[in-house]
Coordinates of N, CA, C and O in Angstrom, one line a residue:
M1 N 0.8 -1.2 0.0 CA 0.0 0.0 0.0 C 0.9 1.3 0.0 O 0.6 2.2 -0.7
T2 N 1.9 1.3 0.8 CA 2.8 2.4 0.8 C 3.4 2.7 -0.5 O 3.6 3.9 -0.9
S3 N 3.8 1.7 -1.2 CA 4.4 1.8 -2.6 C 3.4 2.5 -3.5 O 3.8 3.3 -4.3
E4 N 2.2 2.1 -3.5 CA 1.1 2.7 -4.3 C 0.9 4.1 -4.0 O 0.8 5.0 -4.9
L5 N 0.9 4.5 -2.7 CA 0.8 5.9 -2.4 C 2.0 6.8 -2.8 O 1.8 7.9 -3.3
L6 N 3.2 6.2 -2.7 CA 4.4 6.9 -3.2 C 4.3 7.1 -4.7 O 4.7 8.1 -5.2
D7 N 3.9 6.0 -5.4 CA 3.8 6.1 -6.9 C 2.8 7.2 -7.3 O 3.0 8.0 -8.1
Q8 N 1.7 7.2 -6.6 CA 0.6 8.2 -6.8 C 1.1 9.6 -6.6 O 0.9 10.6 -7.3
A9 N 1.9 9.8 -5.5 CA 2.4 11.1 -5.1 C 3.4 11.6 -6.1 O 3.5 12.7 -6.5
L10 N 4.3 10.6 -6.6 CA 5.3 11.0 -7.6 C 4.6 11.5 -8.9 O 5.0 12.5 -9.5
V11 N 3.6 10.7 -9.4 CA 2.9 11.1 -10.6 C 2.3 12.5 -10.4 O 2.4 13.4 -11.3
E12 N 1.6 12.7 -9.3 CA 0.8 13.9 -9.1 C 1.8 15.1 -9.0 O 1.6 16.1 -9.7
E13 N 2.8 15.0 -8.1 CA 3.7 16.2 -7.9 C 4.5 16.5 -9.2 O 4.7 17.7 -9.5
A14 N 5.0 15.5 -9.8 CA 5.8 15.7 -11.1 C 4.9 16.4 -12.1 O 5.3 17.3 -12.8
T15 N 3.7 15.9 -12.3 CA 2.8 16.4 -13.3 C 2.3 17.8 -13.0 O 2.2 18.7 -13.9
K16 N 2.1 18.1 -11.7 CA 1.6 19.4 -11.3 C 2.7 20.5 -11.6 O 2.4 21.6 -12.1
K17 N 4.0 20.1 -11.4 CA 5.1 21.1 -11.5 C 5.6 21.3 -12.9 O 6.2 22.2 -13.2
S18 N 5.3 20.3 -13.8 CA 5.8 20.4 -15.2 C 4.8 21.2 -16.0 O 3.6 21.1 -16.0
G19 N 5.4 22.1 -16.8 CA 4.6 23.0 -17.7 C 4.1 22.2 -18.9 O 3.0 22.5 -19.5
L20 N 4.9 21.2 -19.4 CA 4.5 20.4 -20.5 C 4.6 18.9 -20.1 O 5.4 18.5 -19.3
I21 N 3.7 18.2 -20.8 CA 3.8 16.7 -20.7 C 3.9 16.2 -22.1 O 3.4 16.8 -23.0
W22 N 4.5 15.0 -22.2 CA 4.5 14.3 -23.5 C 3.5 13.2 -23.5 O 3.5 12.3 -22.6
V23 N 2.5 13.2 -24.4 CA 1.4 12.3 -24.4 C 1.4 11.6 -25.8 O 1.5 12.2 -26.8
R24 N 1.3 10.2 -25.7 CA 1.1 9.4 -26.9 C -0.2 8.6 -26.7 O -0.3 7.7 -25.8
G25 N -1.2 8.9 -27.5 CA -2.4 8.2 -27.4 C -2.4 6.9 -28.2 O -1.4 6.7 -29.0
D26 N -3.4 6.1 -28.0 CA -3.5 4.8 -28.7 C -3.4 5.1 -30.2 O -4.2 5.9 -30.7
G27 N -2.6 4.4 -30.9 CA -2.5 4.6 -32.4 C -1.8 5.8 -32.9 O -1.6 6.0 -34.1
A28 N -1.3 6.7 -32.0 CA -0.5 7.9 -32.4 C 0.9 7.4 -32.7 O 1.5 6.6 -32.0
P29 N 1.5 8.0 -33.8 CA 2.8 7.5 -34.2 C 3.9 8.0 -33.2 O 4.9 7.3 -33.0
A30 N 3.7 9.1 -32.6 CA 4.7 9.7 -31.7 C 4.0 10.5 -30.5 O 2.9 10.9 -30.7
A31 N 4.8 10.7 -29.5 CA 4.3 11.5 -28.4 C 4.3 13.0 -28.8 O 5.2 13.4 -29.6
R32 N 3.4 13.8 -28.2 CA 3.4 15.2 -28.5 C 3.5 15.9 -27.2 O 2.9 15.5 -26.2
A33 N 4.1 17.1 -27.2 CA 4.2 17.9 -26.0 C 2.9 18.7 -25.9 O 2.5 19.3 -26.9
L34 N 2.3 18.7 -24.8 CA 1.0 19.3 -24.6 C 1.0 20.1 -23.3 O 1.6 19.7 -22.3
W35 N 0.4 21.3 -23.3 CA 0.2 22.0 -22.0 C -1.0 21.5 -21.4 O -1.9 20.9 -22.0
H36 N -1.1 21.6 -20.1 CA -2.1 20.9 -19.3 C -2.3 21.6 -17.9 O -1.5 22.5 -17.6
V37 N -3.3 21.1 -17.2 CA -3.4 21.4 -15.8 C -3.7 20.1 -15.0 O -4.3 19.2 -15.6
W38 N -3.3 20.1 -13.8 CA -3.6 18.9 -13.0 C -4.8 19.3 -12.1 O -4.8 20.4 -11.4
H39 N -5.9 18.6 -12.2 CA -7.1 19.0 -11.5 C -7.8 17.7 -11.0 O -8.1 16.8 -11.8
E40 N -8.1 17.7 -9.7 CA -8.8 16.6 -9.1 C -8.3 15.2 -9.5 O -9.0 14.3 -9.9
G41 N -7.0 15.0 -9.4 CA -6.4 13.7 -9.6 C -6.2 13.3 -11.0 O -6.0 12.1 -11.3
A42 N -6.2 14.2 -12.0 CA -6.0 13.9 -13.4 C -5.5 15.1 -14.2 O -5.6 16.2 -13.7
V43 N -4.9 14.8 -15.3 CA -4.5 15.8 -16.2 C -5.7 16.3 -17.1 O -6.5 15.4 -17.5
C44 N -5.9 17.6 -17.2 CA -6.9 18.1 -18.1 C -6.3 18.8 -19.3 O -5.3 19.5 -19.1
L45 N -6.8 18.5 -20.5 CA -6.3 19.1 -21.7 C -7.4 19.7 -22.5 O -8.5 19.2 -22.4
V46 N -7.1 20.7 -23.3 CA -8.0 21.2 -24.3 C -7.3 21.2 -25.6 O -6.1 21.6 -25.7
G47 N -8.0 20.9 -26.7 CA -7.4 20.9 -28.0 C -8.4 20.5 -29.1 O -9.6 20.4 -28.9
D48 N -7.8 20.2 -30.3 CA -8.5 19.8 -31.5 C -9.4 20.8 -32.0 O -10.5 20.5 -32.6
G49 N -9.2 22.1 -31.8 CA -10.0 23.2 -32.3 C -9.1 24.2 -32.9 O -7.9 24.2 -32.8
P50 N -9.7 25.2 -33.6 CA -8.9 26.3 -34.2 C -8.0 27.0 -33.2 O -8.6 27.5 -32.2
G51 N -6.8 27.1 -33.4 CA -5.9 27.8 -32.5 C -5.5 27.1 -31.3 O -4.8 27.6 -30.4
E52 N -5.9 25.8 -31.1 CA -5.6 25.0 -30.0 C -4.7 23.8 -30.3 O -4.5 23.5 -31.5
Q53 N -4.1 23.2 -29.4 CA -3.1 22.1 -29.6 C -3.9 20.9 -30.2 O -5.0 20.6 -29.8
P54 N -3.2 20.1 -31.1 CA -3.8 18.9 -31.6 C -3.7 17.8 -30.5 O -2.8 17.7 -29.7
L55 N -4.7 16.9 -30.5 CA -4.7 15.8 -29.6 C -4.9 14.5 -30.3 O -5.9 13.8 -30.2
P56 N -3.9 14.1 -31.1 CA -4.0 12.9 -32.0 C -4.0 11.6 -31.1 O -3.2 11.5 -30.2
G57 N -4.8 10.7 -31.5 CA -4.8 9.4 -30.8 C -5.5 9.4 -29.5 O -5.6 8.3 -28.8
L58 N -6.0 10.5 -29.0 CA -6.7 10.5 -27.7 C -8.2 10.5 -27.9 O -8.8 11.4 -28.5
A59 N -8.9 9.5 -27.4 CA -10.3 9.3 -27.6 C -10.9 8.9 -26.3 O -10.3 8.2 -25.5
D60 N -12.2 9.3 -26.1 CA -12.9 8.9 -24.9 C -13.0 7.4 -24.8 O -13.3 6.7 -25.7
G61 N -12.6 6.9 -23.6 CA -12.6 5.5 -23.4 C -11.2 4.9 -23.7 O -11.0 3.7 -23.5
G62 N -10.3 5.6 -24.4 CA -9.0 5.0 -24.8 C -8.0 5.2 -23.6 O -8.3 5.4 -22.5
S63 N -6.8 4.9 -24.0 CA -5.7 5.1 -23.1 C -4.5 5.8 -23.7 O -4.5 6.0 -24.9
A64 N -3.6 6.3 -22.9 CA -2.5 7.1 -23.3 C -1.3 6.8 -22.4 O -1.5 6.3 -21.3
E65 N -0.1 7.1 -22.9 CA 1.1 7.1 -22.1 C 1.6 8.5 -21.9 O 1.7 9.2 -22.9
V66 N 1.7 8.9 -20.7 CA 2.1 10.2 -20.3 C 3.5 10.2 -19.8 O 3.8 9.5 -18.8
T67 N 4.4 11.1 -20.3 CA 5.8 11.2 -19.8 C 5.9 12.6 -19.3 O 5.6 13.6 -20.0
V68 N 6.4 12.7 -18.1 CA 6.6 14.0 -17.4 C 8.0 14.3 -17.3 O 8.8 13.5 -16.9
R69 N 8.4 15.6 -17.6 CA 9.7 16.0 -17.6 C 10.0 16.9 -16.4 O 9.0 17.5 -15.8
S70 N 11.2 17.0 -16.0 CA 11.6 17.9 -14.9 C 11.5 19.3 -15.4 O 12.0 19.7 -16.4
K71 N 10.9 20.2 -14.6 CA 10.8 21.6 -14.9 C 12.2 22.2 -14.9 O 12.5 23.1 -15.7
D72 N 13.1 21.8 -14.0 CA 14.4 22.4 -13.9 C 15.4 21.9 -14.9 O 16.0 22.7 -15.6
K73 N 15.5 20.6 -15.1 CA 16.6 20.1 -16.0 C 16.0 19.6 -17.3 O 16.8 19.4 -18.3
G74 N 14.7 19.4 -17.4 CA 14.1 18.9 -18.7 C 14.2 17.4 -18.9 O 13.7 17.0 -19.9
G75 N 14.8 16.7 -18.0 CA 14.9 15.2 -18.2 C 13.6 14.5 -17.8 O 12.8 15.1 -17.1
R76 N 13.5 13.3 -18.2 CA 12.3 12.5 -17.9 C 12.3 12.1 -16.5 O 13.2 11.6 -15.9
L77 N 11.1 12.4 -15.8 CA 11.0 12.0 -14.4 C 10.2 10.7 -14.2 O 10.6 9.8 -13.5
V78 N 9.0 10.7 -14.9 CA 8.1 9.5 -14.7 C 7.3 9.4 -16.0 O 6.9 10.3 -16.6
T79 N 7.0 8.1 -16.3 CA 6.0 7.8 -17.3 C 4.9 6.9 -16.8 O 5.2 6.0 -16.0
W80 N 3.7 7.3 -17.1 CA 2.5 6.5 -16.6 C 1.4 6.4 -17.6 O 1.3 7.1 -18.5
R81 N 0.7 5.3 -17.4 CA -0.5 5.0 -18.3 C -1.7 5.8 -17.8 O -1.8 6.0 -16.6
A82 N -2.5 6.3 -18.7 CA -3.7 7.0 -18.3 C -4.9 6.5 -19.1 O -4.8 6.0 -20.2
S83 N -6.0 6.6 -18.4 CA -7.3 6.3 -19.1 C -7.9 7.7 -19.5 O -7.9 8.6 -18.7
V84 N -8.4 7.8 -20.7 CA -8.8 9.0 -21.3 C -10.4 9.1 -21.2 O -11.1 8.1 -21.5
S85 N -10.9 10.2 -20.7 CA -12.3 10.4 -20.7 C -12.6 11.8 -21.2 O -11.7 12.7 -21.1
E86 N -13.7 12.0 -21.8 CA -14.1 13.3 -22.4 C -15.4 13.7 -21.8 O -16.5 13.3 -22.2
P87 N -15.4 14.6 -20.7 CA -16.6 15.1 -20.1 C -17.5 15.8 -21.1 O -17.0 16.5 -22.0
A88 N -18.8 15.7 -21.0 CA -19.7 16.4 -21.9 C -19.7 17.9 -21.6 O -19.6 18.3 -20.4
P89 N -19.6 18.7 -22.7 CA -19.7 20.2 -22.4 C -20.9 20.6 -21.6 O -22.0 20.1 -21.8
G90 N -20.6 21.4 -20.6 CA -21.6 21.9 -19.7 C -21.8 21.0 -18.4 O -22.5 21.4 -17.5
S91 N -21.2 19.8 -18.4 CA -21.3 18.9 -17.2 C -20.5 19.5 -16.1 O -19.6 20.3 -16.4
P92 N -20.7 19.1 -14.9 CA -19.9 19.7 -13.7 C -18.4 19.4 -13.9 O -17.6 20.2 -13.6
E93 N -18.1 18.2 -14.4 CA -16.7 17.8 -14.6 C -16.0 18.7 -15.7 O -14.9 19.2 -15.5
W94 N -16.8 19.0 -16.7 CA -16.3 19.9 -17.8 C -16.1 21.3 -17.3 O -15.1 21.9 -17.6
E95 N -17.1 21.8 -16.6 CA -17.0 23.2 -16.1 C -15.8 23.3 -15.1 O -15.1 24.3 -15.2
A96 N -15.6 22.3 -14.3 CA -14.4 22.4 -13.3 C -13.1 22.4 -14.1 O -12.2 23.2 -13.8
A97 N -13.0 21.5 -15.1 CA -11.8 21.4 -15.9 C -11.5 22.7 -16.7 O -10.4 23.2 -16.7
V98 N -12.6 23.3 -17.3 CA -12.4 24.5 -18.1 C -12.1 25.7 -17.2 O -11.3 26.5 -17.6
A99 N -12.6 25.7 -16.0 CA -12.2 26.8 -15.1 C -10.7 26.8 -14.8 O -10.1 27.8 -14.8
E100 N -10.2 25.6 -14.6 CA -8.7 25.5 -14.3 C -7.9 25.8 -15.6 O -6.9 26.5 -15.6
L101 N -8.4 25.2 -16.7 CA -7.6 25.4 -18.0 C -7.6 26.9 -18.4 O -6.6 27.4 -18.9
K102 N -8.7 27.6 -18.2 CA -8.9 29.0 -18.6 C -7.8 29.8 -17.9 O -7.2 30.7 -18.5
G103 N -7.5 29.5 -16.7 CA -6.6 30.3 -15.9 C -5.1 30.1 -16.4 O -4.3 30.9 -16.2
K104 N -4.9 28.9 -17.1 CA -3.5 28.6 -17.5 C -3.3 28.9 -19.0 O -2.2 28.8 -19.5
R105 N -4.4 29.2 -19.8 CA -4.3 29.4 -21.2 C -3.6 30.7 -21.5 O -4.1 31.7 -21.1
L106 N -2.5 30.7 -22.2 CA -1.7 31.9 -22.5 C -2.1 32.3 -23.9 O -2.4 31.6 -24.8
N107 N -2.1 33.6 -24.1 CA -2.3 34.3 -25.4 C -3.6 33.9 -26.1 O -3.7 33.6 -27.3
A108 N -4.7 33.7 -25.3 CA -6.0 33.4 -25.9 C -6.5 34.6 -26.7 O -6.5 35.7 -26.2
P109 N -7.0 34.3 -27.9 CA -7.5 35.4 -28.7 C -8.8 36.0 -28.3 O -9.2 37.1 -28.6
D110 N -9.6 35.2 -27.5 CA -10.9 35.6 -27.2 C -11.3 35.8 -25.8 O -12.4 36.1 -25.4
G111 N -10.3 35.7 -24.9 CA -10.5 36.0 -23.5 C -11.7 35.4 -22.8 O -11.7 34.1 -22.7
E112 N -12.7 36.1 -22.4 CA -13.8 35.6 -21.7 C -14.7 34.7 -22.5 O -15.5 34.0 -22.0
E113 N -14.6 34.8 -23.8 CA -15.4 34.0 -24.7 C -14.8 32.6 -24.9 O -15.4 31.7 -25.6
M114 N -13.7 32.4 -24.4 CA -12.9 31.1 -24.6 C -13.7 29.9 -24.2 O -13.8 28.9 -25.0
P115 N -14.3 29.8 -23.0 CA -15.1 28.6 -22.6 C -16.2 28.3 -23.6 O -16.4 27.1 -24.0
A116 N -16.9 29.3 -24.1 CA -18.0 29.0 -25.1 C -17.4 28.5 -26.4 O -18.0 27.6 -27.0
R117 N -16.2 29.0 -26.8 CA -15.6 28.5 -28.0 C -15.1 27.1 -27.8 O -15.3 26.2 -28.7
W118 N -14.6 26.8 -26.7 CA -14.1 25.4 -26.4 C -15.3 24.5 -26.4 O -15.2 23.3 -26.9
A119 N -16.5 24.9 -25.9 CA -17.7 24.0 -25.9 C -18.1 23.7 -27.3 O -18.5 22.6 -27.7
R120 N -18.0 24.8 -28.2 CA -18.5 24.6 -29.6 C -17.5 23.8 -30.5 O -17.9 23.0 -31.3
E121 N -16.2 24.2 -30.4 CA -15.2 23.8 -31.4 C -14.1 22.9 -30.9 O -13.3 22.4 -31.7
C122 N -13.9 22.7 -29.6 CA -12.8 21.9 -29.1 C -13.2 20.7 -28.3 O -14.4 20.5 -28.0
R123 N -12.2 20.0 -27.8 CA -12.5 18.9 -26.9 C -11.7 19.1 -25.6 O -10.6 19.6 -25.7
V124 N -12.3 18.8 -24.5 CA -11.7 18.9 -23.2 C -11.6 17.4 -22.8 O -12.5 16.7 -22.7
L125 N -10.3 17.0 -22.5 CA -10.1 15.6 -22.1 C -9.5 15.6 -20.7 O -8.9 16.5 -20.2
R126 N -9.8 14.4 -20.1 CA -9.3 14.2 -18.7 C -8.5 12.9 -18.8 O -9.0 11.8 -19.2
L127 N -7.2 12.9 -18.4 CA -6.3 11.7 -18.4 C -6.0 11.4 -16.9 O -5.3 12.0 -16.3
A128 N -6.7 10.3 -16.5 CA -6.5 9.8 -15.1 C -5.5 8.7 -15.0 O -5.5 7.8 -15.9
P129 N -4.6 8.7 -14.1 CA -3.6 7.7 -13.9 C -4.3 6.3 -13.8 O -5.3 6.2 -13.1
A130 N -3.7 5.3 -14.5 CA -4.2 4.0 -14.5 C -3.1 3.0 -14.2 O -2.4 2.6 -15.1
G131 N -2.9 2.7 -13.0 CA -1.8 1.7 -12.7 C -0.5 2.4 -12.2 O -0.4 3.6 -12.2
P132 N 0.5 1.6 -11.9 CA 1.7 2.2 -11.4 C 2.5 2.8 -12.5 O 2.3 2.5 -13.7
P133 N 3.5 3.7 -12.1 CA 4.4 4.3 -13.2 C 5.1 3.2 -13.9 O 5.4 2.1 -13.4
L134 N 5.4 3.5 -15.2 CA 6.1 2.5 -16.0 C 7.6 2.6 -15.7 O 8.1 3.7 -15.4
P135 N 8.4 1.6 -15.9 CA 9.8 1.7 -15.7 C 10.5 2.6 -16.7 O 10.0 2.7 -17.9
L136 N 11.5 3.3 -16.3 CA 12.2 4.2 -17.2 C 12.9 3.4 -18.3 O 13.6 2.4 -17.9
P137 N 12.9 3.8 -19.5 CA 13.6 3.1 -20.6 C 15.1 3.3 -20.4 O 15.6 4.3 -19.9
A138 N 15.9 2.3 -21.0 CA 17.3 2.4 -20.9 C 17.9 3.4 -21.9 O 18.9 4.1 -21.7
G139 N 17.2 3.6 -23.1 CA 17.7 4.5 -24.1 C 17.0 5.9 -24.0 O 16.2 6.2 -23.1
S140 N 17.4 6.8 -24.9 CA 16.9 8.1 -24.9 C 15.5 8.3 -25.5 O 14.8 9.2 -25.2
L141 N 15.1 7.4 -26.4 CA 13.8 7.5 -27.1 C 13.7 8.8 -27.9 O 12.6 9.2 -28.2
A142 N 14.8 9.4 -28.3 CA 14.8 10.6 -29.1 C 14.1 10.4 -30.4 O 14.4 9.3 -31.0
E143 N 13.3 11.3 -30.9 CA 12.6 11.1 -32.2 C 12.7 12.5 -32.9 O 12.8 13.5 -32.3
R144 N 12.5 12.4 -34.2 CA 12.5 13.6 -35.0 C 11.2 14.4 -34.6 O 10.2 13.8 -34.3
P145 N 11.3 15.7 -34.6 CA 10.1 16.5 -34.3 C 9.0 16.3 -35.3 O 9.2 16.0 -36.4
V146 N 7.7 16.4 -34.8 CA 6.6 16.3 -35.7 C 6.5 17.5 -36.6 O 6.7 18.6 -36.2
P147 N 6.3 17.2 -37.9 CA 6.3 18.4 -38.9 C 5.2 19.4 -38.5 O 4.1 19.0 -38.1
S148 N 5.6 20.6 -38.6 CA 4.7 21.7 -38.2 C 5.0 23.0 -39.1 O 6.2 23.2 -39.3
P149 N 4.0 23.7 -39.4 CA 4.3 25.0 -40.2 C 4.9 26.0 -39.2 O 5.5 27.0 -39.7
A150 N 4.9 25.8 -37.9 CA 5.4 26.8 -37.0 C 7.0 26.7 -36.9 O 7.6 27.5 -36.4
T151 N 7.5 25.6 -37.4 CA 9.0 25.4 -37.3 C 9.6 25.8 -38.7 O 9.4 25.1 -39.7
T152 N 10.2 27.0 -38.8 CA 10.8 27.4 -40.0 C 12.3 27.6 -39.8 O 12.7 28.1 -38.7
R153 N 13.0 27.2 -40.7 CA 14.5 27.3 -40.6 C 14.9 28.1 -41.8 O 14.7 27.7 -42.9
R154 N 15.5 29.3 -41.5 CA 16.0 30.1 -42.6 C 17.5 30.4 -42.4 O 18.0 30.4 -41.3
P155 N 18.2 30.7 -43.5 CA 19.6 31.1 -43.3 C 19.8 32.3 -42.4 O 18.9 33.2 -42.4
V156 N 20.9 32.4 -41.7 CA 21.2 33.6 -40.9 C 21.5 34.7 -41.8 O 22.2 34.6 -42.8
P157 N 20.9 35.9 -41.6 CA 21.1 37.1 -42.4 C 22.6 37.4 -42.4 O 23.3 37.3 -41.4
A158 N 23.2 37.8 -43.6 CA 24.6 38.1 -43.7 C 25.1 39.1 -42.7 O 26.2 39.1 -42.3
A159 N 24.3 40.1 -42.4 CA 24.7 41.2 -41.6 C 24.7 40.9 -40.1 O 25.2 41.6 -39.3
L160 N 24.0 39.8 -39.7 CA 23.8 39.5 -38.3 C 25.1 39.3 -37.5 O 25.3 39.9 -36.4
P161 N 26.1 38.5 -38.0 CA 27.4 38.4 -37.3 C 28.1 39.7 -37.0 O 28.5 40.0 -35.9
R162 N 28.1 40.6 -38.0 CA 28.7 41.9 -37.8 C 27.9 42.8 -36.8 O 28.5 43.5 -35.9
L163 N 26.6 42.7 -36.8 CA 25.7 43.4 -35.9 C 26.0 42.9 -34.5 O 26.1 43.7 -33.6
L164 N 26.0 41.6 -34.3 CA 26.3 41.1 -32.9 C 27.7 41.5 -32.4 O 27.8 41.8 -31.3
A165 N 28.7 41.4 -33.3 CA 30.0 41.8 -32.9 C 30.1 43.3 -32.5 O 30.7 43.6 -31.5
G166 N 29.3 44.1 -33.2 CA 29.3 45.5 -32.8 C 28.6 45.8 -31.5 O 29.0 46.6 -30.7
L167 N 27.6 45.0 -31.1 CA 27.0 45.1 -29.8 C 27.9 44.7 -28.7 O 27.9 45.3 -27.6
R168 N 28.7 43.7 -28.9 CA 29.6 43.2 -27.9 C 30.7 44.3 -27.6 O 31.2 44.4 -26.5
K169 N 31.2 45.0 -28.6 CA 32.2 46.0 -28.5 C 31.7 47.2 -27.7 O 32.5 47.8 -27.0
K170 N 30.4 47.6 -27.8 CA 29.9 48.7 -27.1 C 29.8 48.6 -25.6 O 29.8 49.5 -24.9
K171 N 29.7 47.3 -25.2 CA 29.6 47.1 -23.7 C 30.9 47.3 -23.1 O 31.4 47.8 -22.4

């Protein structure tokens, strides 16, 4: 029993303190970094709508693997299995999750209208721990980043090295 309580405390504290978690849903090719909140013993996520994070492979009644990183060092702390549920919009569980998520959502384009937009266009999911933490893998599990239009790589402008050198001399 003590081991179960320690495992539960590890999952909860690590997940609460981490700004991002890596989630791989059933059938998803790779884990994705997702922002979240910890609320009433589970991770709450919002996504799959315009301007929100994608939630591939996460479906009501499914399962997922959640990896939590250290906020300080960025290394993997714990990996755990989760059962996925999707509360109905307007239900008490949905309202409680949205209240927590709304406080953590950065740069929202619609402010106070955000919960109504989430109810119309997005999904709110709850990932509850299911079982003990998984053993840490021996390897790094490094993967190529998921393709995204947000990641652009351009050549460094020719004048940049001279500009930076000039700034260093002025100090």
